XYZ file of C-alpha atoms in Angstrom:
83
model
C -11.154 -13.521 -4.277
C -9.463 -11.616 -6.378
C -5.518 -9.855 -6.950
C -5.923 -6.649 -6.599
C -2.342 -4.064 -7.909
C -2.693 -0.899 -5.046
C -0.100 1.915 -6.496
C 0.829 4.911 -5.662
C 0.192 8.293 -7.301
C 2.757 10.193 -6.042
C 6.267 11.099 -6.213
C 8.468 7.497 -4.168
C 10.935 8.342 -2.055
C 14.014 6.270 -0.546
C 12.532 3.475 1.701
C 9.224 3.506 0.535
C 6.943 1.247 -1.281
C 5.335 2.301 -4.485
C 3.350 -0.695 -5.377
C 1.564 -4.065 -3.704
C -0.685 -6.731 -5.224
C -2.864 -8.444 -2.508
C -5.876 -10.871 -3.025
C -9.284 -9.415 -1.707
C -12.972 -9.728 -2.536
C -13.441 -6.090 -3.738
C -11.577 -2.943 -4.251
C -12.533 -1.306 -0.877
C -11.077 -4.348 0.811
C -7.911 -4.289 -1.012
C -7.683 -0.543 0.059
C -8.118 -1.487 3.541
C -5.119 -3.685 3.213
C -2.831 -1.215 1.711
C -3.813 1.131 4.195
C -3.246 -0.661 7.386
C -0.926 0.063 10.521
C -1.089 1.795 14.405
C -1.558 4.927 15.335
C 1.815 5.366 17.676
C 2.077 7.400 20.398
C 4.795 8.694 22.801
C 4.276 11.154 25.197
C 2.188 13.820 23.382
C 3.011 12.840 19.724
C 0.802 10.726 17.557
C 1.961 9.152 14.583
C 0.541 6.758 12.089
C 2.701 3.651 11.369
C 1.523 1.993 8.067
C 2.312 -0.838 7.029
C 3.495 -0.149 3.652
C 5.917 2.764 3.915
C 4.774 5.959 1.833
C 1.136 4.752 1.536
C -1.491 7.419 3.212
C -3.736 6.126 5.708
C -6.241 7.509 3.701
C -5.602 6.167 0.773
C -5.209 9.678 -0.830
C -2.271 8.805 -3.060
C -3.033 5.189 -4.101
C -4.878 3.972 -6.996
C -5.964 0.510 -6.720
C -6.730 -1.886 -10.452
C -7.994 -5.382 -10.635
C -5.744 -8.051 -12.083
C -7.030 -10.532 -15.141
C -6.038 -14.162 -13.288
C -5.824 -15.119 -16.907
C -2.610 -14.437 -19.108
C 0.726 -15.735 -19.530
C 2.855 -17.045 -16.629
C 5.218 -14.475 -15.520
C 6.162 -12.240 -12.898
C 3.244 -9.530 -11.953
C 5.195 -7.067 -9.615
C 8.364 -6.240 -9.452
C 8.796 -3.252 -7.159
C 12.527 -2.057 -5.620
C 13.039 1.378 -4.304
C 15.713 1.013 -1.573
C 18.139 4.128 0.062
């Protein structure tokens, strides 16, 4: 396993997450993560419901970059983009 930083490529808004490091095997499984959530439905309207705010479900706008596990200690994400 390794950490995995998924980021998007796109303008943030208010609300939204921009960045996430998760631990996977591979890139495509780190995607998967970052991607994740229910389709919603009431009545006749579907939605998609990620889990990370802002993220596509298809992973459109995201970029995803393997960490080195090696370094300094410090802090590797520090994301805040509240409204």
């Amino acid at each position: 396993m390794a950490l995995f930083l998924v980021s998007r490529t796109d303008h943030t808004h208010y609300d939204e997450h921009d960045a996430i490091v998760v631990r996977a095997g591979d890139e495509k499984t780190a995607l998967k993560i970052a991607t994740n959530g229910e389709e919603e439905r009431y009545g006749d309207h579907v939605w998609w419901d990620a889990d990370f705010a802002g993220f596509q479900r298809d992973g459109s706008n995201l970029t995803v970059e393997r960490l080195e596990s090696r370094g300094p200690a410090g802090v590797i994400l520090k994301s805040f983009k509240a409204g």
